[in-house]
Amino acid sequence: MTNDWTSIAAEQPGKVVQLCYLVPDIAAAVANWTRRMGAGPFFHACFDMEGQRFGDLPARGMLEVAVGYRRGMNIELAAYSGAGPAIYDPASTGVGYGLHHVQVACEDIDAAIADHAARDEAIVTDHVVPGFGRAVMVDMRDMLGHFVEYGAWTPAVHAALAAMEAAHGEWDGRDPLRPYPRLDD
């Protein structure tokens, strides 16, 4: 696939750039992360999982996310609603609420996938998120207790993430949950 999509921190391969937590309620999770951890503000969006796959099965349902920062670390809070199967469905994955995945920076997403495949580590989803880029999840539940994600994101996503991180540095605690920035590509 030829495009100008790149990983977050592609110049630092192997760096963990995001922690994603599966939560039952976005607003409550944002309140906890802002109050207890000093993370925020968070930026909110919803996605239809139509067209995605979880293993060999078509995914169904909606994904609600809130993305923010805490001192340079991207924090994603994700709440799934639907009847599964889906990578974010606690019943489908057995991961439950809590740490769902870490996103790891890479220079070449296809090379990272090939490395995992060579070690017989299952790629459980590989899909394009319209307007965002490509997301790949590797099943590391047996070894780590969660999934590992690789992402190749559009320039607009990189700009939005940079703006979110800058907002964290300037944040005064007001408006902890905001709309996700418009992605003009």
PDB file of C-alpha atoms in Angstrom:
ATOM      1  CA  MET A   1       0.000   0.000   0.000  1.00  0.00           C
ATOM      2  CA  THR A   2       1.607   3.245  -1.122  1.00  0.00           C
ATOM      3  CA  ASN A   3       0.734   6.339   0.902  1.00  0.00           C
ATOM      4  CA  ASP A   4       2.274   8.885   3.244  1.00  0.00           C
ATOM      5  CA  TRP A   5       1.001   7.211   6.417  1.00  0.00           C
ATOM      6  CA  THR A   6       3.528   6.765   9.233  1.00  0.00           C
ATOM      7  CA  SER A   7       3.735   5.481  12.784  1.00  0.00           C
ATOM      8  CA  ILE A   8       3.751   7.814  15.760  1.00  0.00           C
ATOM      9  CA  ALA A   9       7.456   8.316  16.635  1.00  0.00           C
ATOM     10  CA  ALA A  10       8.558   6.244  13.621  1.00  0.00           C
ATOM     11  CA  GLU A  11      12.064   7.584  14.217  1.00  0.00           C
ATOM     12  CA  GLN A  12      12.052   5.723  17.570  1.00  0.00           C
ATOM     13  CA  PRO A  13      11.126   2.140  16.609  1.00  0.00           C
ATOM     14  CA  GLY A  14      10.147  -0.022  19.550  1.00  0.00           C
ATOM     15  CA  LYS A  15       9.031   2.892  21.716  1.00  0.00           C
ATOM     16  CA  VAL A  16       5.657   2.418  23.419  1.00  0.00           C
ATOM     17  CA  VAL A  17       3.693   5.486  22.316  1.00  0.00           C
ATOM     18  CA  GLN A  18       0.189   4.693  23.535  1.00  0.00           C
ATOM     19  CA  LEU A  19      -1.599   2.877  26.343  1.00  0.00           C
ATOM     20  CA  CYS A  20      -5.203   1.941  25.562  1.00  0.00           C
ATOM     21  CA  TYR A  21      -7.624   1.035  28.320  1.00  0.00           C
ATOM     22  CA  LEU A  22     -10.952  -0.659  27.702  1.00  0.00           C
ATOM     23  CA  VAL A  23     -13.514   1.032  29.956  1.00  0.00           C
ATOM     24  CA  PRO A  24     -17.255   0.595  30.536  1.00  0.00           C
ATOM     25  CA  ASP A  25     -17.973   4.346  30.582  1.00  0.00           C
ATOM     26  CA  ILE A  26     -15.951   7.045  28.791  1.00  0.00           C
ATOM     27  CA  ALA A  27     -17.121   9.993  30.914  1.00  0.00           C
ATOM     28  CA  ALA A  28     -16.326   8.194  34.187  1.00  0.00           C
ATOM     29  CA  ALA A  29     -12.934   7.052  32.886  1.00  0.00           C
ATOM     30  CA  VAL A  30     -12.041  10.573  31.734  1.00  0.00           C
ATOM     31  CA  ALA A  31     -13.035  11.928  35.160  1.00  0.00           C
ATOM     32  CA  ASN A  32     -10.784   9.358  36.868  1.00  0.00           C
ATOM     33  CA  TRP A  33      -7.809   9.927  34.565  1.00  0.00           C
ATOM     34  CA  THR A  34      -8.002  13.702  34.864  1.00  0.00           C
ATOM     35  CA  ARG A  35      -8.512  13.756  38.627  1.00  0.00           C
ATOM     36  CA  ARG A  36      -6.184  10.932  39.670  1.00  0.00           C
ATOM     37  CA  MET A  37      -3.505  10.926  36.986  1.00  0.00           C
ATOM     38  CA  GLY A  38      -3.432  14.508  35.710  1.00  0.00           C
ATOM     39  CA  ALA A  39      -4.091  13.354  32.148  1.00  0.00           C
ATOM     40  CA  GLY A  40      -6.107  15.440  29.769  1.00  0.00           C
ATOM     41  CA  PRO A  41      -7.846  17.014  28.177  1.00  0.00           C
ATOM     42  CA  PHE A  42      -9.356  14.095  26.280  1.00  0.00           C
ATOM     43  CA  PHE A  43     -10.742  14.266  22.751  1.00  0.00           C
ATOM     44  CA  HIS A  44     -13.843  12.215  21.975  1.00  0.00           C
ATOM     45  CA  ALA A  45     -14.947  10.339  18.838  1.00  0.00           C
ATOM     46  CA  CYS A  46     -17.174   7.389  17.858  1.00  0.00           C
ATOM     47  CA  PHE A  47     -16.512   4.812  15.142  1.00  0.00           C
ATOM     48  CA  ASP A  48     -18.681   2.208  13.450  1.00  0.00           C
ATOM     49  CA  MET A  49     -16.693  -1.033  13.325  1.00  0.00           C
ATOM     50  CA  GLU A  50     -18.418  -2.124  10.106  1.00  0.00           C
ATOM     51  CA  GLY A  51     -15.902  -3.500   7.613  1.00  0.00           C
ATOM     52  CA  GLN A  52     -13.348  -4.473  10.246  1.00  0.00           C
ATOM     53  CA  ARG A  53     -12.479  -8.018  11.217  1.00  0.00           C
ATOM     54  CA  PHE A  54     -11.554  -9.787  14.422  1.00  0.00           C
ATOM     55  CA  GLY A  55      -9.581 -12.833  13.351  1.00  0.00           C
ATOM     56  CA  ASP A  56     -11.663 -14.538  10.670  1.00  0.00           C
ATOM     57  CA  LEU A  57     -14.935 -12.943  11.772  1.00  0.00           C
ATOM     58  CA  PRO A  58     -16.508  -9.678  10.629  1.00  0.00           C
ATOM     59  CA  ALA A  59     -16.585  -7.131  13.450  1.00  0.00           C
ATOM     60  CA  ARG A  60     -19.793  -5.451  14.552  1.00  0.00           C
ATOM     61  CA  GLY A  61     -20.598  -2.643  16.940  1.00  0.00           C
ATOM     62  CA  MET A  62     -19.576   0.878  17.835  1.00  0.00           C
ATOM     63  CA  LEU A  63     -16.364   2.078  19.415  1.00  0.00           C
ATOM     64  CA  GLU A  64     -16.316   5.236  21.512  1.00  0.00           C
ATOM     65  CA  VAL A  65     -12.857   6.635  22.277  1.00  0.00           C
ATOM     66  CA  ALA A  66     -11.324   9.482  24.213  1.00  0.00           C
ATOM     67  CA  VAL A  67      -7.682  10.291  23.461  1.00  0.00           C
ATOM     68  CA  GLY A  68      -5.481  12.458  25.649  1.00  0.00           C
ATOM     69  CA  TYR A  69      -1.964  12.804  26.984  1.00  0.00           C
ATOM     70  CA  ARG A  70      -0.147  12.576  30.255  1.00  0.00           C
ATOM     71  CA  ARG A  71       3.423  13.896  30.145  1.00  0.00           C
ATOM     72  CA  GLY A  72       4.189  12.685  26.636  1.00  0.00           C
ATOM     73  CA  MET A  73       2.257   9.391  26.787  1.00  0.00           C
ATOM     74  CA  ASN A  74      -0.808   9.009  24.573  1.00  0.00           C
ATOM     75  CA  ILE A  75      -3.707   7.582  26.596  1.00  0.00           C
ATOM     76  CA  GLU A  76      -6.664   6.095  24.737  1.00  0.00           C
ATOM     77  CA  LEU A  77      -9.834   5.184  26.611  1.00  0.00           C
ATOM     78  CA  ALA A  78     -12.129   2.901  24.607  1.00  0.00           C
ATOM     79  CA  ALA A  79     -15.708   1.766  25.249  1.00  0.00           C
ATOM     80  CA  TYR A  80     -17.296  -0.853  22.996  1.00  0.00           C
ATOM     81  CA  SER A  81     -21.024  -1.297  22.456  1.00  0.00           C
ATOM     82  CA  GLY A  82     -22.460  -4.031  20.322  1.00  0.00           C
ATOM     83  CA  ALA A  83     -22.945  -7.742  20.082  1.00  0.00           C
ATOM     84  CA  GLY A  84     -19.390  -8.702  19.086  1.00  0.00           C
ATOM     85  CA  PRO A  85     -17.237 -10.088  17.767  1.00  0.00           C
ATOM     86  CA  ALA A  86     -14.819  -7.196  17.877  1.00  0.00           C
ATOM     87  CA  ILE A  87     -11.244  -6.486  18.957  1.00  0.00           C
ATOM     88  CA  TYR A  88     -12.617  -4.128  21.645  1.00  0.00           C
ATOM     89  CA  ASP A  89     -15.402  -6.433  22.897  1.00  0.00           C
ATOM     90  CA  PRO A  90     -14.456  -7.720  26.382  1.00  0.00           C
ATOM     91  CA  ALA A  91     -16.464 -10.913  25.790  1.00  0.00           C
ATOM     92  CA  SER A  92     -14.809 -11.640  22.411  1.00  0.00           C
ATOM     93  CA  THR A  93     -11.251 -11.032  23.581  1.00  0.00           C
ATOM     94  CA  GLY A  94     -11.285 -12.192  27.192  1.00  0.00           C
ATOM     95  CA  VAL A  95      -9.118  -9.179  28.065  1.00  0.00           C
ATOM     96  CA  GLY A  96     -11.844  -7.463  30.081  1.00  0.00           C
ATOM     97  CA  TYR A  97     -11.663  -3.901  31.307  1.00  0.00           C
ATOM     98  CA  GLY A  98      -8.249  -2.383  31.894  1.00  0.00           C
ATOM     99  CA  LEU A  99      -5.162  -2.381  29.677  1.00  0.00           C
ATOM    100  CA  HIS A 100      -6.269  -3.500  26.215  1.00  0.00           C
ATOM    101  CA  HIS A 101      -3.206  -2.736  24.107  1.00  0.00           C
ATOM    102  CA  VAL A 102       0.003  -0.819  23.809  1.00  0.00           C
ATOM    103  CA  GLN A 103       0.884   0.891  20.550  1.00  0.00           C
ATOM    104  CA  VAL A 104       4.505   0.493  19.513  1.00  0.00           C
ATOM    105  CA  ALA A 105       6.306   2.834  17.124  1.00  0.00           C
ATOM    106  CA  CYS A 106       7.748   1.277  13.980  1.00  0.00           C
ATOM    107  CA  GLU A 107       9.509   2.447  10.842  1.00  0.00           C
ATOM    108  CA  ASP A 108       7.756  -0.110   8.636  1.00  0.00           C
ATOM    109  CA  ILE A 109       4.401  -1.560   9.668  1.00  0.00           C
ATOM    110  CA  ASP A 110       4.640  -4.464   7.203  1.00  0.00           C
ATOM    111  CA  ALA A 111       8.079  -5.447   8.549  1.00  0.00           C
ATOM    112  CA  ALA A 112       6.736  -5.342  12.120  1.00  0.00           C
ATOM    113  CA  ILE A 113       3.846  -7.606  11.113  1.00  0.00           C
ATOM    114  CA  ALA A 114       6.228 -10.007   9.348  1.00  0.00           C
ATOM    115  CA  ASP A 115       8.380 -10.220  12.494  1.00  0.00           C
ATOM    116  CA  HIS A 116       5.355 -11.235  14.567  1.00  0.00           C
ATOM    117  CA  ALA A 117       4.140 -13.690  11.932  1.00  0.00           C
ATOM    118  CA  ALA A 118       7.592 -15.324  11.857  1.00  0.00           C
ATOM    119  CA  ARG A 119       7.171 -15.977  15.597  1.00  0.00           C
ATOM    120  CA  ASP A 120       3.668 -17.421  15.046  1.00  0.00           C
ATOM    121  CA  GLU A 121       2.051 -14.474  16.824  1.00  0.00           C
ATOM    122  CA  ALA A 122      -1.413 -13.984  15.365  1.00  0.00           C
ATOM    123  CA  ILE A 123      -2.422 -10.805  13.589  1.00  0.00           C
ATOM    124  CA  VAL A 124      -6.025 -10.511  14.788  1.00  0.00           C
ATOM    125  CA  THR A 125      -6.994  -7.372  12.906  1.00  0.00           C
ATOM    126  CA  ASP A 126      -5.477  -5.372  10.062  1.00  0.00           C
ATOM    127  CA  HIS A 127      -7.741  -2.681   8.703  1.00  0.00           C
ATOM    128  CA  VAL A 128      -7.941   0.835   7.364  1.00  0.00           C
ATOM    129  CA  VAL A 129      -9.810   3.299   9.554  1.00  0.00           C
ATOM    130  CA  PRO A 130     -11.308   5.820   7.101  1.00  0.00           C
ATOM    131  CA  GLY A 131      -9.671   9.213   7.526  1.00  0.00           C
ATOM    132  CA  PHE A 132      -7.155   7.918  10.073  1.00  0.00           C
ATOM    133  CA  GLY A 133      -4.916   5.287   8.502  1.00  0.00           C
ATOM    134  CA  ARG A 134      -4.118   1.657   9.146  1.00  0.00           C
ATOM    135  CA  ALA A 135      -4.323  -0.210  12.456  1.00  0.00           C
ATOM    136  CA  VAL A 136      -2.924  -3.683  13.097  1.00  0.00           C
ATOM    137  CA  MET A 137      -3.364  -5.668  16.319  1.00  0.00           C
ATOM    138  CA  VAL A 138      -1.130  -8.564  17.296  1.00  0.00           C
ATOM    139  CA  ASP A 139      -2.395 -11.098  19.818  1.00  0.00           C
ATOM    140  CA  MET A 140       0.065 -11.032  22.718  1.00  0.00           C
ATOM    141  CA  ARG A 141      -2.483 -11.997  25.395  1.00  0.00           C
ATOM    142  CA  ASP A 142      -0.710 -15.249  26.292  1.00  0.00           C
ATOM    143  CA  MET A 143       2.623 -13.478  26.833  1.00  0.00           C
ATOM    144  CA  LEU A 144       1.695  -9.952  27.927  1.00  0.00           C
ATOM    145  CA  GLY A 145      -1.978 -10.079  28.874  1.00  0.00           C
ATOM    146  CA  HIS A 146      -2.960  -7.605  26.144  1.00  0.00           C
ATOM    147  CA  PHE A 147      -2.679  -6.826  22.440  1.00  0.00           C
ATOM    148  CA  VAL A 148       0.092  -4.885  20.682  1.00  0.00           C
ATOM    149  CA  GLU A 149      -0.960  -2.313  18.086  1.00  0.00           C
ATOM    150  CA  TYR A 150       0.952  -0.866  15.167  1.00  0.00           C
ATOM    151  CA  GLY A 151      -0.477   2.126  13.377  1.00  0.00           C
ATOM    152  CA  ALA A 152       0.314   3.970  10.174  1.00  0.00           C
ATOM    153  CA  TRP A 153      -1.505   7.278  10.433  1.00  0.00           C
ATOM    154  CA  THR A 154      -2.307  10.065   8.007  1.00  0.00           C
ATOM    155  CA  PRO A 155      -0.554  13.440   8.277  1.00  0.00           C
ATOM    156  CA  ALA A 156      -3.849  14.888   9.562  1.00  0.00           C
ATOM    157  CA  VAL A 157      -3.865  12.393  12.452  1.00  0.00           C
ATOM    158  CA  HIS A 158      -0.276  13.295  13.315  1.00  0.00           C
ATOM    159  CA  ALA A 159      -1.254  16.981  13.349  1.00  0.00           C
ATOM    160  CA  ALA A 160      -4.279  16.248  15.554  1.00  0.00           C
ATOM    161  CA  LEU A 161      -2.163  14.218  17.996  1.00  0.00           C
ATOM    162  CA  ALA A 162       0.436  16.988  18.169  1.00  0.00           C
ATOM    163  CA  ALA A 163      -2.343  19.478  18.935  1.00  0.00           C
ATOM    164  CA  MET A 164      -3.725  17.159  21.642  1.00  0.00           C
ATOM    165  CA  GLU A 165      -0.310  16.834  23.247  1.00  0.00           C
ATOM    166  CA  ALA A 166       0.158  20.618  23.120  1.00  0.00           C
ATOM    167  CA  ALA A 167      -3.290  21.047  24.710  1.00  0.00           C
ATOM    168  CA  HIS A 168      -2.126  18.863  27.615  1.00  0.00           C
ATOM    169  CA  GLY A 169       0.856  21.145  28.221  1.00  0.00           C
ATOM    170  CA  GLU A 170      -1.393  24.210  28.350  1.00  0.00           C
ATOM    171  CA  TRP A 171      -4.357  22.616  30.112  1.00  0.00           C
ATOM    172  CA  ASP A 172      -5.861  24.327  33.159  1.00  0.00           C
ATOM    173  CA  GLY A 173      -8.223  21.471  34.072  1.00  0.00           C
ATOM    174  CA  ARG A 174     -11.305  22.926  32.393  1.00  0.00           C
ATOM    175  CA  ASP A 175     -13.243  21.130  29.649  1.00  0.00           C
ATOM    176  CA  PRO A 176     -11.748  17.673  30.217  1.00  0.00           C
ATOM    177  CA  LEU A 177     -13.756  16.038  27.398  1.00  0.00           C
ATOM    178  CA  ARG A 178     -13.731  17.783  24.025  1.00  0.00           C
ATOM    179  CA  PRO A 179     -14.689  16.867  20.456  1.00  0.00           C
ATOM    180  CA  TYR A 180     -12.023  15.076  18.435  1.00  0.00           C
ATOM    181  CA  PRO A 181     -10.304  17.544  16.078  1.00  0.00           C
ATOM    182  CA  ARG A 182     -11.560  17.652  12.519  1.00  0.00           C
ATOM    183  CA  LEU A 183      -9.215  15.724  10.242  1.00  0.00           C
ATOM    184  CA  ASP A 184      -8.736  17.575   6.982  1.00  0.00           C
ATOM    185  CA  ASP A 185      -6.452  15.585   4.736  1.00  0.00           C
TER     186      ASP A 185
END
